N, CA and C of each residue as an Amber inpcrd file, in Angstrom:
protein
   618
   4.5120000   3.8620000  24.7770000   3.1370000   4.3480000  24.5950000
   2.1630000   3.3050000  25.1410000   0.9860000   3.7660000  25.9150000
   0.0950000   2.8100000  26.2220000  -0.8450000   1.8080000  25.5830000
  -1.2650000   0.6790000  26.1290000  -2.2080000   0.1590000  24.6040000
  -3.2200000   1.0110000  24.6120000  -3.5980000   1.4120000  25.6730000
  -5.0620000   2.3940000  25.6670000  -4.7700000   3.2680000  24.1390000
  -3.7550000   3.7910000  24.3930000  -3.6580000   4.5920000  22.9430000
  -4.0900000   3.9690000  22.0240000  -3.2890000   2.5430000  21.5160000
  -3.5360000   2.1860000  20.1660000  -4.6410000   2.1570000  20.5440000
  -5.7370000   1.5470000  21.2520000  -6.9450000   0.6330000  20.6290000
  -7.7570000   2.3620000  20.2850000  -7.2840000   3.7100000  21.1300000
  -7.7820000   4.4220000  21.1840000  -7.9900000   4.9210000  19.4940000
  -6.3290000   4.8380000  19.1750000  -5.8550000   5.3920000  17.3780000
  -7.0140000   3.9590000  16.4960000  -7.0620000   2.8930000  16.7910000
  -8.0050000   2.0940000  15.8520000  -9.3700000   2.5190000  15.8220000
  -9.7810000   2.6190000  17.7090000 -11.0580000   3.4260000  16.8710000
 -10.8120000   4.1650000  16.2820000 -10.6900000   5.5810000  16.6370000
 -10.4470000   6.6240000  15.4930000 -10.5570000   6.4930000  14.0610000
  -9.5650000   5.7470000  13.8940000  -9.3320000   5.1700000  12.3370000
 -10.1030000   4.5290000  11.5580000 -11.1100000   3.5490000  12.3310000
 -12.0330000   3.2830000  11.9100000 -13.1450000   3.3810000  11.6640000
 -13.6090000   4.6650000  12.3610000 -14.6670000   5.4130000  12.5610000
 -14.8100000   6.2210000  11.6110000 -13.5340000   6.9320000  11.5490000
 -13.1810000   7.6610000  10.0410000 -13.2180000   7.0180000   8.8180000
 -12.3750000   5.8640000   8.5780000 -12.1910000   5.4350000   7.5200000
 -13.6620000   4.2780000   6.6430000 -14.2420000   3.6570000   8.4200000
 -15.6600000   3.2290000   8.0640000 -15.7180000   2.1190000   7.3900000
 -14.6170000   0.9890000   7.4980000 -15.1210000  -0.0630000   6.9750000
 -15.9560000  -0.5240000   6.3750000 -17.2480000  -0.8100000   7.0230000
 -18.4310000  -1.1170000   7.1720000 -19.2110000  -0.4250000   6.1650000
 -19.3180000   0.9330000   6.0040000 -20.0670000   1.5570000   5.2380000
 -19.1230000   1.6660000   3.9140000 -18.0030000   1.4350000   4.1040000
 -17.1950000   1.3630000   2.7070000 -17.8810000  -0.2840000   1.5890000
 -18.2450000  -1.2530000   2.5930000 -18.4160000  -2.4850000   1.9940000
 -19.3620000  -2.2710000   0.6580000 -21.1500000  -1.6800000   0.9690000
 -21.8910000  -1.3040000  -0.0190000 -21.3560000  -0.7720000  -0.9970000
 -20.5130000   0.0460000  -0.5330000 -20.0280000   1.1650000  -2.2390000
 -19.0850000   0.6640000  -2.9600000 -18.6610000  -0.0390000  -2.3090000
 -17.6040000  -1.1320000  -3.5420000 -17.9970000  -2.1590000  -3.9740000
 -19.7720000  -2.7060000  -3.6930000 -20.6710000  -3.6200000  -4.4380000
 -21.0260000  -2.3860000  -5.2310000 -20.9580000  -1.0090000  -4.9790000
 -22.2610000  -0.7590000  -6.2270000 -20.9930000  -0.0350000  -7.3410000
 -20.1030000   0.5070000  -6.5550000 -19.2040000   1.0620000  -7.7530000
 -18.3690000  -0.1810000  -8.7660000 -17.9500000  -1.5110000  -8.0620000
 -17.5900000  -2.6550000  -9.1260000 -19.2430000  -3.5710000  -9.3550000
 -19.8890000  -3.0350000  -9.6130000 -21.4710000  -3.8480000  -9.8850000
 -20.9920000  -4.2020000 -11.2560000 -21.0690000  -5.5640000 -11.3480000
 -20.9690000  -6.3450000 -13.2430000 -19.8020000  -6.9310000 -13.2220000
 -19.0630000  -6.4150000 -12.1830000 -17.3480000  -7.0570000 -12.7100000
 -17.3950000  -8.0470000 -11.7000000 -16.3680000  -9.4550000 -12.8220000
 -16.0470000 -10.6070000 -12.1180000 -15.2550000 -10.3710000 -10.8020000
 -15.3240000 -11.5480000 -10.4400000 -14.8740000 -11.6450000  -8.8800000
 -13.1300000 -11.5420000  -9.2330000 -12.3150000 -12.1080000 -10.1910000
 -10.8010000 -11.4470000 -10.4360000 -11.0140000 -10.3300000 -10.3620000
 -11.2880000  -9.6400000 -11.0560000 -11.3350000  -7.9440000 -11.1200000
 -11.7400000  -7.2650000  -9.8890000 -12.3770000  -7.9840000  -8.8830000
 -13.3910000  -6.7040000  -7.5530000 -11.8390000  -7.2890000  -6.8640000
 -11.4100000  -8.4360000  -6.9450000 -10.2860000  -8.7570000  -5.9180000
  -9.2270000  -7.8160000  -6.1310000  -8.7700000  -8.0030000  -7.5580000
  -7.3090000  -7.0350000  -7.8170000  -7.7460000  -5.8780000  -7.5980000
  -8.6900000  -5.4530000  -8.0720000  -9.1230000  -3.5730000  -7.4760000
  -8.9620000  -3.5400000  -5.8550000  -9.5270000  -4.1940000  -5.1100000
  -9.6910000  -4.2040000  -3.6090000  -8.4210000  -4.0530000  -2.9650000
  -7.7040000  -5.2590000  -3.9980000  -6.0260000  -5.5170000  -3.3420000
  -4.9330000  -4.0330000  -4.0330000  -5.4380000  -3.4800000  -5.3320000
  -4.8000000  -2.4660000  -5.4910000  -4.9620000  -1.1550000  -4.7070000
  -6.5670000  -0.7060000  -4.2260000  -6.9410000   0.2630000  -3.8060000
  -6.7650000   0.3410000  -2.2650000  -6.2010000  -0.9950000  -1.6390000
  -5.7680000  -1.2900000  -0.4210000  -4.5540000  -0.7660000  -0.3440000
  -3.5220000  -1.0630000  -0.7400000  -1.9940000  -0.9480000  -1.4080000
  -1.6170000   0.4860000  -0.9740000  -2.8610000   1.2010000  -2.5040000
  -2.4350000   2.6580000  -2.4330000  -3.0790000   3.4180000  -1.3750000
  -3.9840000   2.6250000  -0.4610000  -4.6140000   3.7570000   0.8360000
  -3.5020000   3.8260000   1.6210000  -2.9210000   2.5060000   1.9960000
  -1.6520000   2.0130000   3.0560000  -0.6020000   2.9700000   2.5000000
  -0.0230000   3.3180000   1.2330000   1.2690000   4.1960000   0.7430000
   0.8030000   5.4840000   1.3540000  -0.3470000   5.7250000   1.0450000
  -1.3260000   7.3060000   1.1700000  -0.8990000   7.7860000   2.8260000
  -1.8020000   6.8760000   3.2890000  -1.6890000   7.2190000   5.0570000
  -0.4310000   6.9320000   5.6280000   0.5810000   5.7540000   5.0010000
   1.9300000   6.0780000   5.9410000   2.1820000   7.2240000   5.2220000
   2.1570000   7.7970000   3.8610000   3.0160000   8.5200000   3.6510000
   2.8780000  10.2770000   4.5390000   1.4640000  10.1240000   5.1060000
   0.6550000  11.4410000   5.4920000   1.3590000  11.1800000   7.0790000
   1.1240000  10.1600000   7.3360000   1.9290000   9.5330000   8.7790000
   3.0290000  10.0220000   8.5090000   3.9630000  10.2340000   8.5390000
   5.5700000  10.1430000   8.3220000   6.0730000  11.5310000   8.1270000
   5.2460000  12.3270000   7.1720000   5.5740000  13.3440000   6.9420000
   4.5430000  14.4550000   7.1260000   3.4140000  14.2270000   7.4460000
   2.2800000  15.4560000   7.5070000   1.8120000  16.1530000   6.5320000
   1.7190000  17.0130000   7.1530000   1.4960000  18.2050000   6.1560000
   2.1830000  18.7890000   4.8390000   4.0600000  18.6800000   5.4800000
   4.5590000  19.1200000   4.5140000   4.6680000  18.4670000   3.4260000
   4.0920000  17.4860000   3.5800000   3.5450000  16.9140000   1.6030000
   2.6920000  17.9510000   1.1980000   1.7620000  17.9790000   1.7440000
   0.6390000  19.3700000   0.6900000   1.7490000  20.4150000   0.8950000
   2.3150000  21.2010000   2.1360000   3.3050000  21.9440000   1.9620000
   3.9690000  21.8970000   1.0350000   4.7430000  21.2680000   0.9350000
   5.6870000  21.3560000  -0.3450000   5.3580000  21.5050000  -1.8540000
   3.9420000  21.0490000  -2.1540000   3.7200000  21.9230000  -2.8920000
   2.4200000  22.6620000  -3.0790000   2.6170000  23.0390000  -2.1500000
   1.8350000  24.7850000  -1.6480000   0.4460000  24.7500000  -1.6310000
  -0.3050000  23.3960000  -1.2740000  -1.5960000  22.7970000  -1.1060000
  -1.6900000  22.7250000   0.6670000  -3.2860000  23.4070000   0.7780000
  -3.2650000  23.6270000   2.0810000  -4.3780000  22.0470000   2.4190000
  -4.4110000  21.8100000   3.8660000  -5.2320000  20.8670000   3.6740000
  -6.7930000  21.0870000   3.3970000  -7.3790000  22.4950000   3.5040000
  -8.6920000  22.9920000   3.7050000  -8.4710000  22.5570000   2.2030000
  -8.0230000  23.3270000   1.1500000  -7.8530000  23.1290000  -0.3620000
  -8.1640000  21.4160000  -0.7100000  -7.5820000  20.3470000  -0.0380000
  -7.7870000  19.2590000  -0.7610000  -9.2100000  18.8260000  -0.0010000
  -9.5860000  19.6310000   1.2460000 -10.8150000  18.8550000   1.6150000
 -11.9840000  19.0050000   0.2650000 -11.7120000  20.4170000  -0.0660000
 -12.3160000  21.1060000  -1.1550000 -12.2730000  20.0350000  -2.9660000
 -11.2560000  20.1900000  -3.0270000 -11.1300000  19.2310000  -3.9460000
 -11.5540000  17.7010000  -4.2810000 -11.1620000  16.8420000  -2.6940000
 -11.3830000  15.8600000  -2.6400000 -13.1700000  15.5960000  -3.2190000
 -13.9330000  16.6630000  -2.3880000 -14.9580000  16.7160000  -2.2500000
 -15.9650000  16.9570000  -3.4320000 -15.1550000  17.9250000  -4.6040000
 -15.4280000  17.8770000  -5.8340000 -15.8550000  16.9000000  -6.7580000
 -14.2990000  16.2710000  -6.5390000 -13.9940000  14.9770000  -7.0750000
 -15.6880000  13.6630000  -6.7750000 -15.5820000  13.5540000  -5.7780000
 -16.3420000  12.8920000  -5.0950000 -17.6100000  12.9160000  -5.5170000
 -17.8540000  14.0680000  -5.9050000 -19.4480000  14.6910000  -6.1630000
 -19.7970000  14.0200000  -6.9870000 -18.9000000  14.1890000  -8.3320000
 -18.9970000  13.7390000 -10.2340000 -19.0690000  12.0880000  -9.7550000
 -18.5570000  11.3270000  -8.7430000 -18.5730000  10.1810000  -8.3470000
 -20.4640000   9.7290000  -8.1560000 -20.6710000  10.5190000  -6.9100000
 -22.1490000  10.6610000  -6.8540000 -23.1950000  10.4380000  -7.8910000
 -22.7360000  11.9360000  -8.4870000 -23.5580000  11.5590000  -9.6360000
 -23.8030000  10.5290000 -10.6900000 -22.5970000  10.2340000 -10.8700000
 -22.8530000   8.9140000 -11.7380000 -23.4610000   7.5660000 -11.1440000
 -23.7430000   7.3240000  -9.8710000 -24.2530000   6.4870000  -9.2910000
 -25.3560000   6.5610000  -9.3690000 -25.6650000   7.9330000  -9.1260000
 -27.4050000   8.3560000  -9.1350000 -28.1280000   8.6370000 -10.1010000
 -27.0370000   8.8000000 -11.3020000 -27.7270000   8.5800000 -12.8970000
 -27.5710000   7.3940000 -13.3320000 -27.3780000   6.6590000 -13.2520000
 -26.3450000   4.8460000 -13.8090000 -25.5230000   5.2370000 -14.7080000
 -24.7480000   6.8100000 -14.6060000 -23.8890000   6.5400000 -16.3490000
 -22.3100000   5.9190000 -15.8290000 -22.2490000   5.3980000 -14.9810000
 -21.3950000   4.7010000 -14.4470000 -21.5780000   2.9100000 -15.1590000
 -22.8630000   2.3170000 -14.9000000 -22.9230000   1.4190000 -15.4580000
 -23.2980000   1.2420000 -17.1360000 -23.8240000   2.9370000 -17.2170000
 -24.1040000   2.9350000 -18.4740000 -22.4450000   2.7250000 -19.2300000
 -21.5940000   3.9020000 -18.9470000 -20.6430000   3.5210000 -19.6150000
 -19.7790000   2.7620000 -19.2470000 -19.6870000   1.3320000 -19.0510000
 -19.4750000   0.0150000 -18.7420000 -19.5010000  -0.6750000 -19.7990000
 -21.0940000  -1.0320000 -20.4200000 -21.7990000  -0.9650000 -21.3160000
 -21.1780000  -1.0330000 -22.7620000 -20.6640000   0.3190000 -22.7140000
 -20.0160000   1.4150000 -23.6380000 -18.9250000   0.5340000 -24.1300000
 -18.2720000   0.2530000 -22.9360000 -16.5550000  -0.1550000 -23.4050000
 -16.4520000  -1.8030000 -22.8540000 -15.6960000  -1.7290000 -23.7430000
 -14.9420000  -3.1110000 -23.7030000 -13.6240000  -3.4880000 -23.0900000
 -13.9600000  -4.6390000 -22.6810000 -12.2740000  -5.2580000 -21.4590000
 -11.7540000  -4.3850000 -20.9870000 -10.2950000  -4.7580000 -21.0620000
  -9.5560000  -3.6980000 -20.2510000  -9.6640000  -2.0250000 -20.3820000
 -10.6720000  -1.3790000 -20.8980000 -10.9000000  -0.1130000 -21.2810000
 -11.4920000   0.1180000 -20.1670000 -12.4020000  -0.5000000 -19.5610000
 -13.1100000   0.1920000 -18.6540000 -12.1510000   0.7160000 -17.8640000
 -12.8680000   1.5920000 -16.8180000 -11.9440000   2.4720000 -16.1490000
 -11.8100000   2.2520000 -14.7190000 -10.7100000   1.9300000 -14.1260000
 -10.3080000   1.3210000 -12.5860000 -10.4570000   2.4770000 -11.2080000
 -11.4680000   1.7140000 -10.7560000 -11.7420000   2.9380000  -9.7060000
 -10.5280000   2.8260000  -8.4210000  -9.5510000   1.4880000  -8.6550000
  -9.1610000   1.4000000  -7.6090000  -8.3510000   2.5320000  -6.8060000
  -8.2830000   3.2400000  -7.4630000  -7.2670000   4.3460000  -6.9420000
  -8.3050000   5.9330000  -6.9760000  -8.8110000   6.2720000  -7.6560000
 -10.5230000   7.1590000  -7.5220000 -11.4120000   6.3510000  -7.9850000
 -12.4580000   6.0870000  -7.0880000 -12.9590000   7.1200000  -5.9880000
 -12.6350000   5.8090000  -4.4860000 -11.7990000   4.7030000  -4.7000000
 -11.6610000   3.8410000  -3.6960000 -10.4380000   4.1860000  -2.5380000
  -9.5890000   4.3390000  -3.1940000  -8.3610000   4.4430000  -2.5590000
  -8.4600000   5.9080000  -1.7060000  -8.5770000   6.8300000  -2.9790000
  -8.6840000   7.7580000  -1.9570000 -10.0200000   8.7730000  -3.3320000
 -10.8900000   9.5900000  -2.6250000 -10.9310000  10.1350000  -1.0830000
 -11.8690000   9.0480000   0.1070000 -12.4880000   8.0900000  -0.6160000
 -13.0650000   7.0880000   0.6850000 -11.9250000   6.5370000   1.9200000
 -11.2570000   5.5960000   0.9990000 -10.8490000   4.8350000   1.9980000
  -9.3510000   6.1120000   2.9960000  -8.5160000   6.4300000   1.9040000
  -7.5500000   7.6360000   2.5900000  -8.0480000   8.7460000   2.2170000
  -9.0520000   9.5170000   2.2270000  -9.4650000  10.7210000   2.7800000
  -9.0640000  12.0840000   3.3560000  -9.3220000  13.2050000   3.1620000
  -8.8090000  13.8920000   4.1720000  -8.7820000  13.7210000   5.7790000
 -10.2700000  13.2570000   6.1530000 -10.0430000  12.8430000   7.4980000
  -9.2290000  11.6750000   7.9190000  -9.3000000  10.6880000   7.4430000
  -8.0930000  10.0660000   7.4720000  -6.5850000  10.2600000   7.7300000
  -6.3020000  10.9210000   6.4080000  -5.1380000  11.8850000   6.6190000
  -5.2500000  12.4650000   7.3820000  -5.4250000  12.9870000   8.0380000
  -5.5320000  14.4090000   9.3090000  -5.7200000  13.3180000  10.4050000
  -6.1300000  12.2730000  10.3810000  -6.2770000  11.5680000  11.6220000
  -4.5010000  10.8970000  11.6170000  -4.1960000  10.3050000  10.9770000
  -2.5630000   9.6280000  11.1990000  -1.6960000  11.0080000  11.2530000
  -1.7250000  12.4180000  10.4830000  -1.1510000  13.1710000  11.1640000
  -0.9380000  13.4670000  12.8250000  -2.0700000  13.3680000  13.1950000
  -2.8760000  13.6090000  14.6390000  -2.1820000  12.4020000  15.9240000
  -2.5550000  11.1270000  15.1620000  -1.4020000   9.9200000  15.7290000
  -0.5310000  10.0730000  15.7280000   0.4000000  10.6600000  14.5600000
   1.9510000  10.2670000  14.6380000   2.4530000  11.8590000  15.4110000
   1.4190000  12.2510000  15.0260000   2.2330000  13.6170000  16.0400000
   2.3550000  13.3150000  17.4490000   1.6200000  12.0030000  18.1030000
   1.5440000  12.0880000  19.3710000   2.4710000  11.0900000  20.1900000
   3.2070000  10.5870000  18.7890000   4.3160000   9.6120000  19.3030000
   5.3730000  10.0970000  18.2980000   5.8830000  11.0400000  17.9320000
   6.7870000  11.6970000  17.3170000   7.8860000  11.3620000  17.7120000
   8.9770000  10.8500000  17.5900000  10.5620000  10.9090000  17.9090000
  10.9440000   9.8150000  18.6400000   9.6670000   8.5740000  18.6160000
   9.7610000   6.9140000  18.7510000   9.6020000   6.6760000  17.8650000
  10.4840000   5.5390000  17.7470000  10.5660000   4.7840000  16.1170000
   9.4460000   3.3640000  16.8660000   9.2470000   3.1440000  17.7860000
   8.3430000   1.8760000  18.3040000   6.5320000   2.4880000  18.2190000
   6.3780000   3.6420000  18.4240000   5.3860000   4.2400000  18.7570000
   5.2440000   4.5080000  17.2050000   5.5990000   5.1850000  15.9240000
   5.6180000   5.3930000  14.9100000   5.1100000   3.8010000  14.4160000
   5.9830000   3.0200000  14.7390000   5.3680000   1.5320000  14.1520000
   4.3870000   1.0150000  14.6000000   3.6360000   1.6250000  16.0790000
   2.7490000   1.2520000  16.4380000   1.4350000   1.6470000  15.3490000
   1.5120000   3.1100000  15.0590000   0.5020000   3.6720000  14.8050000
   0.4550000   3.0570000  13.5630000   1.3770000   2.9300000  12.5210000
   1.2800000   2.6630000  11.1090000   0.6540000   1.1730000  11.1990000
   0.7090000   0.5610000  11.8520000   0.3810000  -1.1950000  12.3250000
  -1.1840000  -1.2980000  12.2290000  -1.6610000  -0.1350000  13.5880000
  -2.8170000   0.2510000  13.9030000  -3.7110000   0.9080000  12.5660000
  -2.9700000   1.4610000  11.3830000  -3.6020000   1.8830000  10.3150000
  -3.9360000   0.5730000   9.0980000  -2.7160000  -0.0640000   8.8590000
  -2.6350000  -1.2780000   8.1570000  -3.9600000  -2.1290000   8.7790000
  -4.1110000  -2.3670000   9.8730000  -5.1880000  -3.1570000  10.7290000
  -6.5830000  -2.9060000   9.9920000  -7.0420000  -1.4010000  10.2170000
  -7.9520000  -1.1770000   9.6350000  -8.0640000  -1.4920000   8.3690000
  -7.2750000  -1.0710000   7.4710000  -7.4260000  -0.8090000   6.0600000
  -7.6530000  -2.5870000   5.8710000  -7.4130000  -3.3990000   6.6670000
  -7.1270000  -4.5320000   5.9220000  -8.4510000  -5.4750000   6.6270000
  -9.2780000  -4.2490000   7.3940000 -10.6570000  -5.3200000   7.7730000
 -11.3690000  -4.6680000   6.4260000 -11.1980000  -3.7020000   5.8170000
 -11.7430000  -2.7770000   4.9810000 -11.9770000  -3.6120000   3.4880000
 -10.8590000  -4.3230000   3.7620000  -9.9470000  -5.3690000   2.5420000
 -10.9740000  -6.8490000   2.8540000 -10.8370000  -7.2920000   3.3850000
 -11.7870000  -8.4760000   4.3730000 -13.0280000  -8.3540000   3.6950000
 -13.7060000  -6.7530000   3.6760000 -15.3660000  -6.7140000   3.5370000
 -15.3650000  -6.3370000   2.3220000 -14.2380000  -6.0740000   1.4040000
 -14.1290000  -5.7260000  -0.4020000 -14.5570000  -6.9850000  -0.6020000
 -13.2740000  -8.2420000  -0.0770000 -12.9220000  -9.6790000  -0.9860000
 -14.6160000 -10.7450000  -0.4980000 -14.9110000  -9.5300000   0.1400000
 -16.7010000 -10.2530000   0.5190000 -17.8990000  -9.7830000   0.2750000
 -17.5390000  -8.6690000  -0.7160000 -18.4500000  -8.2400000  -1.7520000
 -19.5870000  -9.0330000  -2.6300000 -19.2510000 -10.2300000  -3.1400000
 -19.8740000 -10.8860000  -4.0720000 -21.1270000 -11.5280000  -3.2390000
 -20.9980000 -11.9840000  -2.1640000 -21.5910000 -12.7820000  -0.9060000
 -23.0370000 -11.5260000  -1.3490000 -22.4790000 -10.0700000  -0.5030000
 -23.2370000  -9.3720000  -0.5130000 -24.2300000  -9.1460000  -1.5630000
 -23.9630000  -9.1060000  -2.6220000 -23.9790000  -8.6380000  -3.8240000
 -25.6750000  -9.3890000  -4.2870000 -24.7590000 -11.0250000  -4.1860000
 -25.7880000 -12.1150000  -4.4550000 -27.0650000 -12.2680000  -3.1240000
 -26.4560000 -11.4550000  -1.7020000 -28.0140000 -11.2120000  -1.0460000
 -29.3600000 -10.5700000  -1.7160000 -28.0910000  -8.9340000  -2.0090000
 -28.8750000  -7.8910000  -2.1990000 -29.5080000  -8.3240000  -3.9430000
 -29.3140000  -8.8480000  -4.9820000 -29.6960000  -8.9600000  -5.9770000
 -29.6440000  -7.9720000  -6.5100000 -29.9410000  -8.1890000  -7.8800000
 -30.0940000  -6.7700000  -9.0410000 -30.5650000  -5.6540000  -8.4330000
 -31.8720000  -5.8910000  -7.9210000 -32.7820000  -4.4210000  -7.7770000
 -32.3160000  -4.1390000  -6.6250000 -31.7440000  -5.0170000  -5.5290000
 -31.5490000  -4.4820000  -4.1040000 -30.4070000  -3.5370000  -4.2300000
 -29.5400000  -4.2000000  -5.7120000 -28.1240000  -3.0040000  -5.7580000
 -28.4970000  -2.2730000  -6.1820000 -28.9660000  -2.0250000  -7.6970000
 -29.9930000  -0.6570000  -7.9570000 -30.3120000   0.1640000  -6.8000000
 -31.2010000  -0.5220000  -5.6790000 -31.6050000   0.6910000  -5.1830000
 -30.3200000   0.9780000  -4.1870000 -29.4930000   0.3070000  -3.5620000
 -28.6880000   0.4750000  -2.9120000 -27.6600000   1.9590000  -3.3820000
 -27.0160000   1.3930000  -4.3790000 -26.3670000   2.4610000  -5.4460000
 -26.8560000   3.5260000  -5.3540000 -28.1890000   3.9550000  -5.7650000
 -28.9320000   5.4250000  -5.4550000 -28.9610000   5.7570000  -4.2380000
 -29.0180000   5.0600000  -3.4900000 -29.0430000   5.5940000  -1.3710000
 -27.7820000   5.8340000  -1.1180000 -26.8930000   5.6150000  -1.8680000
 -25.3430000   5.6080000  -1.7410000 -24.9620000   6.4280000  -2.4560000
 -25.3900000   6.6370000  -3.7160000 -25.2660000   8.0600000  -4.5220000
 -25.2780000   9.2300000  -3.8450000 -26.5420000   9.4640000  -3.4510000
 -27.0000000  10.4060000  -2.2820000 -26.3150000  10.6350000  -1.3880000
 -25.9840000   9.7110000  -0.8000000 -25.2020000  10.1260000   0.9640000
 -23.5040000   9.8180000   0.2650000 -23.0710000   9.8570000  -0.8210000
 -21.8400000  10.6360000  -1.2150000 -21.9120000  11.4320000  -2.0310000
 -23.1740000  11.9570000  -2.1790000 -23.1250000  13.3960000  -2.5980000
 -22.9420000  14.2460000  -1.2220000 -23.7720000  14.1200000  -0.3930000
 -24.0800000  14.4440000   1.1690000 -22.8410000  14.8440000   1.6130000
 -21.8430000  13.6860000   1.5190000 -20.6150000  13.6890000   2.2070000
 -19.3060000  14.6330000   1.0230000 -19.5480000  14.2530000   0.1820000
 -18.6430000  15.3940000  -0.8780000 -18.9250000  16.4450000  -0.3110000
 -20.6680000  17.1440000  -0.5400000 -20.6390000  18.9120000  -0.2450000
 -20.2520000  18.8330000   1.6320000 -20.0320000  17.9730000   2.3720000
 -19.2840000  17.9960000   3.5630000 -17.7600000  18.5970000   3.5910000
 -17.4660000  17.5170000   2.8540000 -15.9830000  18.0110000   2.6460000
 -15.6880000  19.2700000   2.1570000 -16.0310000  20.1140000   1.2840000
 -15.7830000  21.4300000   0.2340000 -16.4790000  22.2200000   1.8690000
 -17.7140000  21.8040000   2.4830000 -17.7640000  22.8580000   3.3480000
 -16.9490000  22.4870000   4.5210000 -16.4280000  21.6420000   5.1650000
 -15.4290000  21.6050000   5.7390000 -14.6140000  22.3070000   5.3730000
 -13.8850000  22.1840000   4.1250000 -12.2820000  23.0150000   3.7210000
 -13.1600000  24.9870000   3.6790000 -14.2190000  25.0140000   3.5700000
 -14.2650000  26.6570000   2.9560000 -14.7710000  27.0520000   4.9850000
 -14.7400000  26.2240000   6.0320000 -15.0600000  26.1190000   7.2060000
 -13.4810000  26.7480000   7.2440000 -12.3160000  25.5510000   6.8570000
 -11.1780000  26.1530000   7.1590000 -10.3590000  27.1430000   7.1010000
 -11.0840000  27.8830000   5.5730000 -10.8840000  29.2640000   5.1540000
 -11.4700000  30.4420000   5.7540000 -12.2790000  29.7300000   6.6330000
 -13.4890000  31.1940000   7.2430000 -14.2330000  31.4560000   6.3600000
 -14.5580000  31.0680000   5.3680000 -15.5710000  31.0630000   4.4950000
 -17.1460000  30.2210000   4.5840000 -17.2360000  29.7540000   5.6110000
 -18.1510000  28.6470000   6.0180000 -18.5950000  29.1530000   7.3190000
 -19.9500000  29.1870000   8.0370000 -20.2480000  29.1080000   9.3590000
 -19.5640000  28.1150000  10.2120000 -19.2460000  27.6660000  10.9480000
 -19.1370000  26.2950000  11.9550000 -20.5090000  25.7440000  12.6370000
């Protein structure tokens, strides 16, 4: 396979997966928690994106296939999910109930809303399907692409474990308001997704 490809599959991947715009939302969704805690979340929610996308790599579809989940259905879902995420950003009952609970009670986003649907996503997923379909039946080309996914996820990882930096630019009120502009444009992007998947049903204009 050519390198043109890979660097072609990294953009992709990263365009989708968005590094960069992932950095803010993991200052405002771990806002209060020590720097142990934003690390092990970062390093857990890294972990499970990498299991997520090889596992979507490797096998496709017939994971939702098998059990009888179409992908329009999880864009739908994902997107649900995502919403109730939103909202709590844009009400503070996210930090409100923080607040609420004590130590290890609070509740670990590393796996929702970090892992997946941000960082492994439906588009995501549908993008390493899309790669590995195009080097199918090389075991060198298969390792290329999964390499090329790890890459990303782990500049993604880079701008988590450099959260605090950010954090202490933006100050209290700069995250406050940050959090709400970010609330918003993943609310934005949730009702994307649900109309994406009801797009896939014919239920949606294009």
């Amino acid at each position: 396979m050519e390198f043109t490809f890979y660097i072609s599959a990294f953009v992709t991947l990263f365009v989708v997966i968005d590094p960069i715009g992932l950095a803010p939302l993991f200052v405002a969704i771990t806002q209060g928690m020590a720097a142990h805690e934003r690390r092990a979340i970062a390093l857990r929610a890294s972990g499970v994106a990498i299991g997520l996308l090889t596992l979507f790599g490797l096998f496709g579809e017939s994971v939702l296939g098998f059990a009888g989940i179409s992908m329009a259905a999880f864009r739908i879902a994902g997107g649900m999910l995502l919403f109730l995420t939103a909202m709590e950003m844009l009400f503070e009952r996210r930090s409100k109930r923080r607040e609420d609970q004590a130590g290890d009670d609070r509740p670990d986003p590393s796996v929702f809303p970090l892992a997946t649907p941000l960082m492994a996503g439906p588009g995501a997923m549908a993008s390493m399907i899309l790669l590995t379909g195009e080097v199918r039946g090389t075991l060198s080309g298969m390792a290329g692409v999964l390499g090329v996914m790890v890459a990303v996820i782990g500049v993604v990882l880079l701008l988590f474990l450099a959260a605090g930096l950010l954090e202490r630019a933006l100050g209290r009120t700069g995250i406050n308001v940050v959090t709400r502009l970010l609330g918003m444009l993943l609310a934005a992007l949730s009702v994307q997704f649900v109309l994406d998947g009801l797009r896939d049903f014919g239920l949606a204009p294009m």
